[in-house]
mmCIF file of C-alpha atoms and ligand atoms in Angstrom:
data_model
loop_
_atom_site.group_PDB
_atom_site.id
_atom_site.type_symbol
_atom_site.label_atom_id
_atom_site.label_comp_id
_atom_site.label_asym_id
_atom_site.label_seq_id
_atom_site.Cartn_x
_atom_site.Cartn_y
_atom_site.Cartn_z
ATOM 1 C CA MET A 15 122.247 28.421 -69.747
ATOM 2 C CA ASN A 16 125.994 29.246 -69.299
ATOM 3 C CA GLN A 17 126.868 27.013 -72.373
ATOM 4 C CA ILE A 18 127.968 28.102 -75.782
ATOM 5 C CA LEU A 19 125.930 26.043 -77.942
ATOM 6 C CA ASN A 20 128.060 24.134 -80.641
ATOM 7 C CA PHE A 21 126.497 21.891 -83.334
ATOM 8 C CA ARG A 22 128.043 19.948 -86.123
ATOM 9 C CA SER A 23 126.565 17.788 -88.845
ATOM 10 C CA PRO A 24 127.236 16.837 -92.480
ATOM 11 C CA ASN A 25 126.593 19.517 -95.179
ATOM 12 C CA LEU A 26 123.414 17.659 -96.191
ATOM 13 C CA ILE A 27 121.366 14.844 -94.686
ATOM 14 C CA LEU A 28 118.791 13.112 -96.951
ATOM 15 C CA ALA A 29 116.550 10.647 -95.144
ATOM 16 C CA GLY A 30 113.485 8.685 -95.876
ATOM 17 C CA PHE A 31 112.193 5.678 -98.130
ATOM 18 C CA GLY A 32 113.848 6.122 -101.462
ATOM 19 C CA ALA A 33 116.445 8.688 -100.305
ATOM 20 C CA ALA A 34 119.184 6.310 -101.931
ATOM 21 C CA GLU A 35 117.917 7.264 -105.371
ATOM 22 C CA LYS A 36 119.200 10.791 -104.586
ATOM 23 C CA LEU A 37 122.834 9.444 -104.487
ATOM 24 C CA GLY A 38 123.297 9.757 -108.257
ATOM 25 C CA PRO A 39 122.109 13.342 -108.623
ATOM 26 C CA GLU A 40 123.990 14.464 -105.557
ATOM 27 C CA ALA A 41 127.302 12.819 -106.632
ATOM 28 C CA LYS A 42 126.858 14.362 -109.984
ATOM 29 C CA ALA A 43 126.453 17.825 -108.342
ATOM 30 C CA LEU A 44 129.576 17.276 -106.417
ATOM 31 C CA GLY A 45 131.338 16.821 -109.829
ATOM 32 C CA ALA A 46 132.142 13.194 -109.193
ATOM 33 C CA LYS A 47 133.427 11.183 -112.277
ATOM 34 C CA SER A 48 135.064 8.238 -110.573
ATOM 35 C CA ALA A 49 133.896 6.695 -107.116
ATOM 36 C CA LEU A 50 135.352 4.122 -104.737
ATOM 37 C CA LEU A 51 132.431 2.347 -103.018
ATOM 38 C CA VAL A 52 133.677 1.086 -99.662
ATOM 39 C CA THR A 53 131.605 -1.752 -98.095
ATOM 40 C CA ASP A 54 131.670 -5.294 -96.570
ATOM 41 C CA LYS A 55 131.181 -8.750 -97.875
ATOM 42 C CA GLY A 56 127.822 -9.113 -96.340
ATOM 43 C CA VAL A 57 126.408 -6.016 -98.125
ATOM 44 C CA ALA A 58 128.003 -7.028 -101.257
ATOM 45 C CA ASP A 59 126.581 -10.535 -101.218
ATOM 46 C CA SER A 60 123.154 -9.131 -100.404
ATOM 47 C CA GLY A 61 123.026 -7.232 -103.649
ATOM 48 C CA ILE A 62 122.585 -3.926 -101.928
ATOM 49 C CA ALA A 63 126.131 -2.788 -103.093
ATOM 50 C CA ASP A 64 125.203 -3.554 -106.849
ATOM 51 C CA THR A 65 121.981 -1.532 -106.427
ATOM 52 C CA ILE A 66 123.951 1.438 -105.083
ATOM 53 C CA LYS A 67 126.724 1.046 -107.789
ATOM 54 C CA SER A 68 124.115 1.136 -110.553
ATOM 55 C CA ILE A 69 122.535 4.533 -109.141
ATOM 56 C CA LEU A 70 125.973 5.988 -109.697
ATOM 57 C CA VAL A 71 126.672 4.444 -113.114
ATOM 58 C CA LYS A 72 123.259 5.795 -114.266
ATOM 59 C CA GLU A 73 124.655 9.098 -113.863
ATOM 60 C CA GLY A 74 127.927 8.369 -115.825
ATOM 61 C CA ILE A 75 130.008 7.878 -112.848
ATOM 62 C CA GLY A 76 132.669 5.148 -112.855
ATOM 63 C CA VAL A 77 132.599 2.962 -109.862
ATOM 64 C CA GLU A 78 135.092 0.488 -108.318
ATOM 65 C CA VAL A 79 134.120 -1.645 -105.159
ATOM 66 C CA PHE A 80 136.151 -2.384 -102.129
ATOM 67 C CA SER A 81 134.280 -4.988 -100.281
ATOM 68 C CA GLN A 82 136.893 -6.202 -97.779
ATOM 69 C CA VAL A 83 135.877 -4.181 -94.760
ATOM 70 C CA LYS A 84 135.820 -6.546 -91.716
ATOM 71 C CA PRO A 85 133.734 -6.138 -88.653
ATOM 72 C CA GLU A 86 135.647 -4.002 -86.009
ATOM 73 C CA PRO A 87 138.235 -3.184 -88.760
ATOM 74 C CA ASP A 88 141.931 -3.029 -87.805
ATOM 75 C CA LEU A 89 144.718 -0.933 -89.271
ATOM 76 C CA ALA A 90 145.647 -3.606 -91.814
ATOM 77 C CA CYS A 91 142.064 -3.502 -93.253
ATOM 78 C CA GLN A 92 142.143 0.344 -93.229
ATOM 79 C CA ASP A 93 145.465 0.364 -95.038
ATOM 80 C CA ALA A 94 144.315 -2.097 -97.635
ATOM 81 C CA CYS A 95 141.479 0.312 -98.511
ATOM 82 C CA ILE A 96 143.763 3.273 -98.618
ATOM 83 C CA ALA A 97 146.192 1.333 -100.945
ATOM 84 C CA ILE A 98 143.414 0.753 -103.403
ATOM 85 C CA ALA A 99 142.246 4.284 -103.195
ATOM 86 C CA ARG A 100 145.741 5.751 -103.754
ATOM 87 C CA LYS A 101 146.024 3.703 -106.964
ATOM 88 C CA GLY A 102 142.931 4.925 -108.510
ATOM 89 C CA LYS A 103 141.998 8.499 -109.445
ATOM 90 C CA TYR A 104 138.754 8.749 -107.317
ATOM 91 C CA ASP A 105 137.057 11.954 -106.776
ATOM 92 C CA LEU A 106 134.379 10.412 -104.373
ATOM 93 C CA ILE A 107 134.313 7.860 -101.753
ATOM 94 C CA VAL A 108 131.042 6.311 -101.004
ATOM 95 C CA GLY A 109 130.622 4.386 -97.635
ATOM 96 C CA LEU A 110 127.950 1.718 -97.594
ATOM 97 C CA GLY A 111 127.290 -0.598 -94.546
ATOM 98 C CA GLY A 112 127.474 -0.521 -90.915
ATOM 99 C CA GLY A 113 129.781 1.621 -88.790
ATOM 100 C CA SER A 114 132.829 -0.310 -89.896
ATOM 101 C CA ALA A 115 132.385 0.276 -93.468
ATOM 102 C CA MET A 116 131.457 3.986 -93.023
ATOM 103 C CA ASP A 117 134.494 4.566 -90.949
ATOM 104 C CA VAL A 118 136.984 2.959 -93.235
ATOM 105 C CA ALA A 119 135.411 5.061 -96.021
ATOM 106 C CA SER A 120 135.764 8.352 -94.153
ATOM 107 C CA VAL A 121 139.370 7.612 -92.921
ATOM 108 C CA THR A 122 140.270 6.651 -96.526
ATOM 109 C CA ALA A 123 138.896 9.905 -97.936
ATOM 110 C CA VAL A 124 141.079 11.987 -95.595
ATOM 111 C CA MET A 125 144.199 9.789 -96.281
ATOM 112 C CA LEU A 126 143.943 10.902 -99.913
ATOM 113 C CA THR A 127 144.752 14.487 -99.089
ATOM 114 C CA ASN A 128 146.817 14.067 -95.923
ATOM 115 C CA PRO A 129 150.419 12.646 -95.900
ATOM 116 C CA GLY A 130 151.629 9.730 -93.686
ATOM 117 C CA GLN A 131 150.131 6.852 -92.004
ATOM 118 C CA VAL A 132 146.662 6.513 -90.356
ATOM 119 C CA THR A 133 148.432 6.306 -86.929
ATOM 120 C CA ASP A 134 149.668 9.943 -87.409
ATOM 121 C CA TYR A 135 146.078 10.991 -86.949
ATOM 122 C CA VAL A 136 144.801 8.862 -84.059
ATOM 123 C CA GLY A 137 143.467 11.286 -81.448
ATOM 124 C CA ALA A 138 141.636 14.700 -81.633
ATOM 125 C CA ASP A 139 141.904 17.157 -84.354
ATOM 126 C CA LEU A 140 145.191 16.016 -85.909
ATOM 127 C CA ILE A 141 143.892 15.924 -89.473
ATOM 128 C CA LYS A 142 145.146 19.011 -91.288
ATOM 129 C CA LYS A 143 143.157 18.966 -94.540
ATOM 130 C CA PRO A 144 139.537 18.025 -95.538
ATOM 131 C CA GLY A 145 139.558 14.693 -97.338
ATOM 132 C CA ILE A 146 138.001 14.166 -100.735
ATOM 133 C CA ALA A 147 134.173 14.202 -100.914
ATOM 134 C CA THR A 148 132.323 11.306 -99.035
ATOM 135 C CA ILE A 149 128.749 10.070 -99.132
ATOM 136 C CA LEU A 150 127.752 7.756 -96.468
ATOM 137 C CA LEU A 151 124.810 5.336 -96.549
ATOM 138 C CA PRO A 152 124.092 3.154 -93.469
ATOM 139 C CA THR A 153 122.566 -0.269 -93.878
ATOM 140 C CA THR A 154 121.919 -0.593 -90.165
ATOM 141 C CA ALA A 155 120.084 1.563 -87.743
ATOM 142 C CA GLY A 156 122.463 2.039 -85.016
ATOM 143 C CA THR A 157 126.019 3.260 -85.011
ATOM 144 C CA GLY A 158 125.298 6.843 -86.192
ATOM 145 C CA ALA A 159 128.738 6.786 -87.893
ATOM 146 C CA GLU A 160 127.026 8.603 -91.019
ATOM 147 C CA VAL A 161 126.851 11.762 -88.773
ATOM 148 C CA THR A 162 129.596 11.448 -86.201
ATOM 149 C CA PRO A 163 133.247 13.087 -86.455
ATOM 150 C CA ASN A 164 134.818 9.810 -85.054
ATOM 151 C CA ALA A 165 136.203 6.739 -86.763
ATOM 152 C CA VAL A 166 137.172 3.734 -84.632
ATOM 153 C CA LEU A 167 139.775 1.124 -85.559
ATOM 154 C CA SER A 168 140.738 -1.883 -83.535
ATOM 155 C CA ASP A 169 144.376 -2.447 -82.593
ATOM 156 C CA PRO A 170 144.540 -6.200 -81.736
ATOM 157 C CA ALA A 171 148.166 -5.894 -80.646
ATOM 158 C CA ALA A 172 147.340 -3.392 -77.995
ATOM 159 C CA LYS A 173 144.033 -5.027 -77.241
ATOM 160 C CA GLY A 174 142.228 -1.691 -77.603
ATOM 161 C CA LYS A 175 140.808 0.709 -80.001
ATOM 162 C CA LYS A 176 142.320 3.555 -81.969
ATOM 163 C CA VAL A 177 139.908 6.678 -82.379
ATOM 164 C CA ILE A 178 140.446 9.319 -84.867
ATOM 165 C CA ILE A 179 138.296 12.417 -84.080
ATOM 166 C CA SER A 180 138.114 15.340 -86.507
ATOM 167 C CA PRO A 181 135.326 17.365 -88.248
ATOM 168 C CA TYR A 182 136.850 16.068 -91.464
ATOM 169 C CA ILE A 183 135.728 12.684 -90.688
ATOM 170 C CA LEU A 184 132.073 13.995 -91.120
ATOM 171 C CA PRO A 185 130.824 13.096 -94.680
ATOM 172 C CA ARG A 186 129.846 15.704 -97.219
ATOM 173 C CA ILE A 187 126.303 13.942 -97.433
ATOM 174 C CA ALA A 188 124.560 11.396 -95.266
ATOM 175 C CA ILE A 189 121.828 9.334 -96.950
ATOM 176 C CA ILE A 190 119.554 7.355 -94.703
ATOM 177 C CA ASP A 191 117.082 5.103 -96.564
ATOM 178 C CA PRO A 192 115.025 2.688 -94.515
ATOM 179 C CA TYR A 193 114.644 0.480 -97.549
ATOM 180 C CA LEU A 194 118.344 -0.441 -97.190
ATOM 181 C CA HIS A 195 117.507 -1.914 -93.715
ATOM 182 C CA ILE A 196 114.618 -4.150 -94.699
ATOM 183 C CA SER A 197 116.896 -7.269 -95.104
ATOM 184 C CA MET A 198 118.716 -6.741 -91.784
ATOM 185 C CA PRO A 199 118.325 -9.964 -89.574
ATOM 186 C CA PRO A 200 116.529 -9.658 -86.173
ATOM 187 C CA SER A 201 119.873 -10.142 -84.344
ATOM 188 C CA VAL A 202 121.455 -7.148 -86.056
ATOM 189 C CA THR A 203 118.356 -5.068 -85.725
ATOM 190 C CA SER A 204 118.146 -5.570 -81.996
ATOM 191 C CA ALA A 205 121.926 -5.135 -81.336
ATOM 192 C CA THR A 206 122.421 -1.947 -83.487
ATOM 193 C CA GLY A 207 119.118 -0.503 -82.145
ATOM 194 C CA MET A 208 120.134 -0.879 -78.543
ATOM 195 C CA ASP A 209 123.535 0.792 -79.456
ATOM 196 C CA ALA A 210 121.278 3.758 -80.846
ATOM 197 C CA LEU A 211 119.293 3.735 -77.706
ATOM 198 C CA ALA A 212 122.514 3.882 -75.498
ATOM 199 C CA HIS A 213 123.796 6.745 -77.702
ATOM 200 C CA ALA A 214 120.566 8.765 -76.997
ATOM 201 C CA VAL A 215 120.557 7.958 -73.285
ATOM 202 C CA GLU A 216 124.133 8.671 -72.676
ATOM 203 C CA SER A 217 124.079 12.016 -74.736
ATOM 204 C CA PHE A 218 120.898 13.031 -72.923
ATOM 205 C CA THR A 219 122.686 12.623 -69.561
ATOM 206 C CA HIS A 220 126.128 13.584 -70.621
ATOM 207 C CA PHE A 221 127.589 15.456 -67.791
ATOM 208 C CA THR A 222 129.120 18.435 -69.735
ATOM 209 C CA LYS A 223 127.920 18.430 -73.278
ATOM 210 C CA ALA A 224 124.139 17.645 -73.159
ATOM 211 C CA SER A 225 122.582 20.996 -74.430
ATOM 212 C CA VAL A 226 119.103 22.139 -75.540
ATOM 213 C CA ILE A 227 120.080 21.205 -79.062
ATOM 214 C CA THR A 228 121.189 17.564 -78.419
ATOM 215 C CA ASP A 229 118.318 17.040 -75.960
ATOM 216 C CA VAL A 230 115.811 17.643 -78.739
ATOM 217 C CA PHE A 231 117.573 14.936 -80.892
ATOM 218 C CA ALA A 232 118.164 12.456 -77.942
ATOM 219 C CA LYS A 233 114.532 12.644 -76.604
ATOM 220 C CA GLU A 234 112.942 12.136 -80.097
ATOM 221 C CA ALA A 235 115.385 9.270 -80.756
ATOM 222 C CA MET A 236 114.291 7.550 -77.366
ATOM 223 C CA ILE A 237 110.594 7.914 -78.439
ATOM 224 C CA MET A 238 111.081 6.518 -81.882
ATOM 225 C CA ILE A 239 113.420 3.813 -80.845
ATOM 226 C CA GLY A 240 111.419 2.915 -77.725
ATOM 227 C CA ARG A 241 108.022 2.522 -79.591
ATOM 228 C CA SER A 242 109.533 0.575 -82.584
ATOM 229 C CA ILE A 243 112.553 -1.550 -81.808
ATOM 230 C CA ARG A 244 110.469 -4.663 -80.787
ATOM 231 C CA THR A 245 108.408 -4.386 -83.969
ATOM 232 C CA ALA A 246 111.377 -3.956 -86.189
ATOM 233 C CA VAL A 247 112.919 -7.090 -84.648
ATOM 234 C CA ALA A 248 109.630 -9.108 -84.763
ATOM 235 C CA LYS A 249 108.905 -8.303 -88.413
ATOM 236 C CA GLY A 250 111.714 -6.676 -90.556
ATOM 237 C CA GLU A 251 109.284 -5.891 -93.553
ATOM 238 C CA ASN A 252 107.335 -3.568 -91.196
ATOM 239 C CA LEU A 253 108.057 -0.168 -92.816
ATOM 240 C CA GLU A 254 106.733 2.083 -90.066
ATOM 241 C CA ALA A 255 108.978 0.320 -87.569
ATOM 242 C CA ARG A 256 111.904 0.488 -90.011
ATOM 243 C CA TYR A 257 111.369 4.234 -90.533
ATOM 244 C CA ASP A 258 111.187 4.912 -86.789
ATOM 245 C CA MET A 259 114.467 2.904 -86.283
ATOM 246 C CA ALA A 260 116.197 4.667 -89.186
ATOM 247 C CA ILE A 261 115.297 8.224 -88.215
ATOM 248 C CA GLY A 262 115.722 7.445 -84.544
ATOM 249 C CA SER A 263 119.035 6.134 -84.937
ATOM 250 C CA LEU A 264 120.069 9.046 -87.159
ATOM 251 C CA PHE A 265 118.861 11.437 -84.333
ATOM 252 C CA ALA A 266 120.777 9.409 -81.668
ATOM 253 C CA GLY A 267 123.816 9.765 -83.870
ATOM 254 C CA ILE A 268 123.348 13.524 -84.025
ATOM 255 C CA ALA A 269 123.097 13.719 -80.259
ATOM 256 C CA LEU A 270 126.054 11.584 -79.952
ATOM 257 C CA ALA A 271 128.206 13.688 -82.437
ATOM 258 C CA ASN A 272 127.511 16.738 -80.438
ATOM 259 C CA ALA A 273 127.354 15.558 -76.786
ATOM 260 C CA GLY A 274 128.634 11.962 -76.460
ATOM 261 C CA VAL A 275 128.771 8.774 -74.723
ATOM 262 C CA ASN A 276 129.855 7.837 -71.151
ATOM 263 C CA GLY A 277 129.383 5.006 -68.660
ATOM 264 C CA VAL A 278 127.691 2.536 -70.835
ATOM 265 C CA HIS A 279 130.237 2.527 -73.503
ATOM 266 C CA ALA A 280 133.153 2.695 -71.053
ATOM 267 C CA LEU A 281 131.858 -0.569 -69.517
ATOM 268 C CA SER A 282 130.951 -2.218 -72.702
ATOM 269 C CA TYR A 283 134.393 -1.865 -74.544
ATOM 270 C CA PRO A 284 136.121 -4.636 -72.287
ATOM 271 C CA LEU A 285 133.369 -7.119 -73.315
ATOM 272 C CA GLY A 286 134.145 -6.343 -76.963
ATOM 273 C CA VAL A 287 137.928 -6.164 -76.627
ATOM 274 C CA GLU A 288 138.270 -9.313 -74.537
ATOM 275 C CA TYR A 289 135.298 -11.442 -75.305
ATOM 276 C CA HIS A 290 134.340 -10.203 -78.732
ATOM 277 C CA VAL A 291 130.732 -9.455 -77.717
ATOM 278 C CA PRO A 292 129.119 -7.386 -80.495
ATOM 279 C CA HIS A 293 129.126 -3.620 -79.555
ATOM 280 C CA GLY A 294 125.378 -3.329 -79.488
ATOM 281 C CA VAL A 295 124.739 -6.432 -77.501
ATOM 282 C CA ALA A 296 127.261 -5.310 -74.786
ATOM 283 C CA ASN A 297 125.734 -1.874 -74.675
ATOM 284 C CA GLY A 298 122.252 -3.374 -74.447
ATOM 285 C CA LEU A 299 123.102 -5.596 -71.533
ATOM 286 C CA LEU A 300 124.949 -2.880 -69.664
ATOM 287 C CA LEU A 301 122.505 -0.071 -70.409
ATOM 288 C CA PRO A 302 119.729 -0.616 -67.748
ATOM 289 C CA TYR A 303 122.332 -1.525 -65.011
ATOM 290 C CA VAL A 304 124.393 1.822 -65.688
ATOM 291 C CA MET A 305 121.030 3.750 -65.844
ATOM 292 C CA GLU A 306 120.072 2.351 -62.421
ATOM 293 C CA TYR A 307 123.345 3.336 -61.000
ATOM 294 C CA ASN A 308 123.313 6.837 -62.648
ATOM 295 C CA VAL A 309 119.786 7.749 -61.714
ATOM 296 C CA ILE A 310 120.714 9.810 -58.625
ATOM 297 C CA GLY A 311 123.112 11.777 -60.795
ATOM 298 C CA ASN A 312 120.232 13.325 -62.755
ATOM 299 C CA ILE A 313 116.902 12.383 -61.422
ATOM 300 C CA PRO A 314 114.766 14.646 -63.705
ATOM 301 C CA LYS A 315 116.417 13.457 -66.798
ATOM 302 C CA PHE A 316 116.146 9.798 -65.968
ATOM 303 C CA ALA A 317 112.533 10.395 -65.267
ATOM 304 C CA ALA A 318 112.117 12.057 -68.681
ATOM 305 C CA ILE A 319 113.819 8.981 -70.217
ATOM 306 C CA ALA A 320 111.094 6.712 -68.689
ATOM 307 C CA ARG A 321 108.401 8.900 -70.280
ATOM 308 C CA CYS A 322 110.089 8.997 -73.661
ATOM 309 C CA LEU A 323 110.307 5.015 -73.473
ATOM 310 C CA GLY A 324 106.479 5.080 -72.977
ATOM 311 C CA GLU A 325 106.326 4.245 -69.284
ATOM 312 C CA ASP A 326 103.126 5.371 -67.448
ATOM 313 C CA VAL A 327 104.723 7.147 -64.579
ATOM 314 C CA GLU A 328 102.025 9.794 -63.936
ATOM 315 C CA GLY A 329 101.604 10.444 -60.223
ATOM 316 C CA LEU A 330 104.609 8.557 -59.092
ATOM 317 C CA PRO A 331 107.333 10.253 -57.028
ATOM 318 C CA LEU A 332 110.107 11.621 -59.337
ATOM 319 C CA ILE A 333 112.711 9.165 -58.101
ATOM 320 C CA GLU A 334 110.392 6.137 -58.879
ATOM 321 C CA GLN A 335 109.842 7.813 -62.330
ATOM 322 C CA ALA A 336 113.527 7.853 -62.769
ATOM 323 C CA TYR A 337 114.048 4.249 -62.039
ATOM 324 C CA ALA A 338 111.207 3.274 -64.288
ATOM 325 C CA GLY A 339 113.478 4.085 -67.274
ATOM 326 C CA ALA A 340 116.017 1.351 -66.483
ATOM 327 C CA GLU A 341 113.021 -1.076 -66.037
ATOM 328 C CA ALA A 342 111.603 -0.128 -69.440
ATOM 329 C CA VAL A 343 115.079 -1.068 -71.084
ATOM 330 C CA LYS A 344 115.015 -4.434 -69.288
ATOM 331 C CA SER A 345 111.627 -5.193 -70.664
ATOM 332 C CA ILE A 346 112.753 -4.305 -74.290
ATOM 333 C CA LEU A 347 115.792 -6.575 -73.810
ATOM 334 C CA SER A 348 113.478 -9.358 -72.517
ATOM 335 C CA ASP A 349 110.892 -9.038 -75.319
ATOM 336 C CA MET A 350 113.747 -9.172 -77.964
ATOM 337 C CA LYS A 351 115.432 -12.210 -76.214
ATOM 338 C CA MET A 352 118.693 -10.295 -75.878
ATOM 339 C CA ALA A 353 121.562 -11.248 -73.452
ATOM 340 C CA HIS A 354 120.391 -10.288 -69.884
ATOM 341 C CA SER A 355 123.538 -11.281 -68.094
ATOM 342 C CA LEU A 356 127.255 -11.664 -68.339
ATOM 343 C CA THR A 357 126.525 -15.401 -67.880
ATOM 344 C CA ASP A 358 124.348 -15.359 -71.040
ATOM 345 C CA LEU A 359 127.442 -14.006 -72.684
ATOM 346 C CA LYS A 360 129.612 -16.866 -71.152
ATOM 347 C CA ILE A 361 131.847 -14.271 -69.340
ATOM 348 C CA PRO A 362 132.828 -15.799 -65.969
ATOM 349 C CA GLU A 363 132.718 -13.902 -62.751
ATOM 350 C CA GLU A 364 136.422 -14.159 -62.344
ATOM 351 C CA ALA A 365 136.880 -11.877 -65.449
ATOM 352 C CA ILE A 366 135.106 -8.926 -63.492
ATOM 353 C CA PRO A 367 138.132 -7.440 -61.725
ATOM 354 C CA ALA A 368 140.231 -7.176 -64.870
ATOM 355 C CA MET A 369 137.304 -5.840 -66.975
ATOM 356 C CA ALA A 370 136.513 -3.320 -64.203
ATOM 357 C CA LYS A 371 140.172 -2.178 -64.150
ATOM 358 C CA ALA A 372 140.026 -1.636 -67.975
ATOM 359 C CA ALA A 373 136.891 0.217 -67.908
ATOM 360 C CA ALA A 374 137.877 2.309 -64.932
ATOM 361 C CA ALA A 375 140.861 3.449 -66.786
ATOM 362 C CA ASN A 376 138.634 5.133 -69.424
ATOM 363 C CA THR A 377 138.701 8.474 -67.812
ATOM 364 C CA ARG A 378 137.670 10.234 -71.132
ATOM 365 C CA LEU A 379 134.319 8.599 -70.907
ATOM 366 C CA LEU A 380 133.812 8.149 -67.099
ATOM 367 C CA SER A 381 134.730 11.903 -66.357
ATOM 368 C CA VAL A 382 131.540 12.898 -68.303
ATOM 369 C CA ASN A 383 129.226 10.186 -66.744
ATOM 370 C CA PRO A 384 126.390 11.851 -64.791
ATOM 371 C CA ARG A 385 127.500 10.009 -61.513
ATOM 372 C CA ALA A 386 131.179 9.591 -60.438
ATOM 373 C CA MET A 387 132.321 6.091 -61.043
ATOM 374 C CA THR A 388 135.316 4.445 -59.304
ATOM 375 C CA ALA A 389 136.763 0.982 -60.209
ATOM 376 C CA ALA A 390 134.846 -0.427 -57.261
ATOM 377 C CA ASP A 391 131.645 1.154 -58.618
ATOM 378 C CA VAL A 392 132.367 -0.310 -62.003
ATOM 379 C CA GLU A 393 132.880 -3.787 -60.487
ATOM 380 C CA GLY A 394 129.683 -3.551 -58.640
ATOM 381 C CA ILE A 395 127.740 -2.783 -61.839
ATOM 382 C CA TYR A 396 129.321 -5.834 -63.544
ATOM 383 C CA ARG A 397 128.355 -8.011 -60.582
ATOM 384 C CA ASN A 398 124.699 -6.818 -60.977
ATOM 385 C CA CYS A 399 124.935 -7.955 -64.497
ATOM 386 C CA LEU A 400 125.960 -11.600 -63.535
HETATM 387 FE FE1 LIG B 510 128.029 2.897 -79.866
#
């Protein structure tokens, strides 16, 4: 109650089946004449990039395509996109894909109006001017990059991530069309979906920034993802499940943008950096174990998570309700045949001390975890995942 509520989102969010068709009229309304469509090879090969391009062309907007975005893009990939963008006279950047393509698109847009190098802007609130207009369209249901003010680039030399945080990273318009998700394979659906679920759980239990506004989005995200993630993985053409996952992921992204992540993401980064485990797979594995650890930090909220995930906890003592949330996540992982242990991911026990040291150094995330977490605690959680 002592909190000043603070809420940021794109100027416009269009979501639902067929929303992508609105891209053309919206781009025209922004005055766009020439757009750079930023995407990755997989999306280009799937034909989705051509579909999106034709929607813009129909409105008389010229479109060039940059389809070289790599998974976990590094600075070289980002610079390649900026170089192309600086050569053209674009007045609109359209980002199409997962978090990687959308982040590269957002950073490119601000580098067209701000001088210098991308590395000048790594950190919080260093970008001076808004970029050119951006419209982002996710093709996965998970990262939330279409509604978050952060862009993440990998830095292989430093074995770490570079994060740019600025309100100018938010797009002008986010368009979430579940039709664009139908062809997503089960492994990507499960991994990105677990990333979204982690965003919702971590934002809901964020120590300082969870608010009545972010809780509304986080809870609804957990309900929608909890009831539909298995079905979306089992049958990609199930439209109801795809809708729930698309909107659930959007809501989790909005919660993430305005509260944030903590323990799960802190512990998952070393798995990605050192062992190249996909972000969502690492988060999925760690989520129930970090939840179990965190329960006593906020018992009522962890009990609420169990209810959002559909657990029948009526009549149980509150503490048992709270632990039921972690069990519900384990059951989701098991049904989707996702990695259950570090061993499943071929990460040896000997790797744990170094990973624990790296995760414990992430004080930005661990300081806002609902329960204090030392390096020894982190090591204990990794050992529970063996
Ligand atoms: Fe994430």
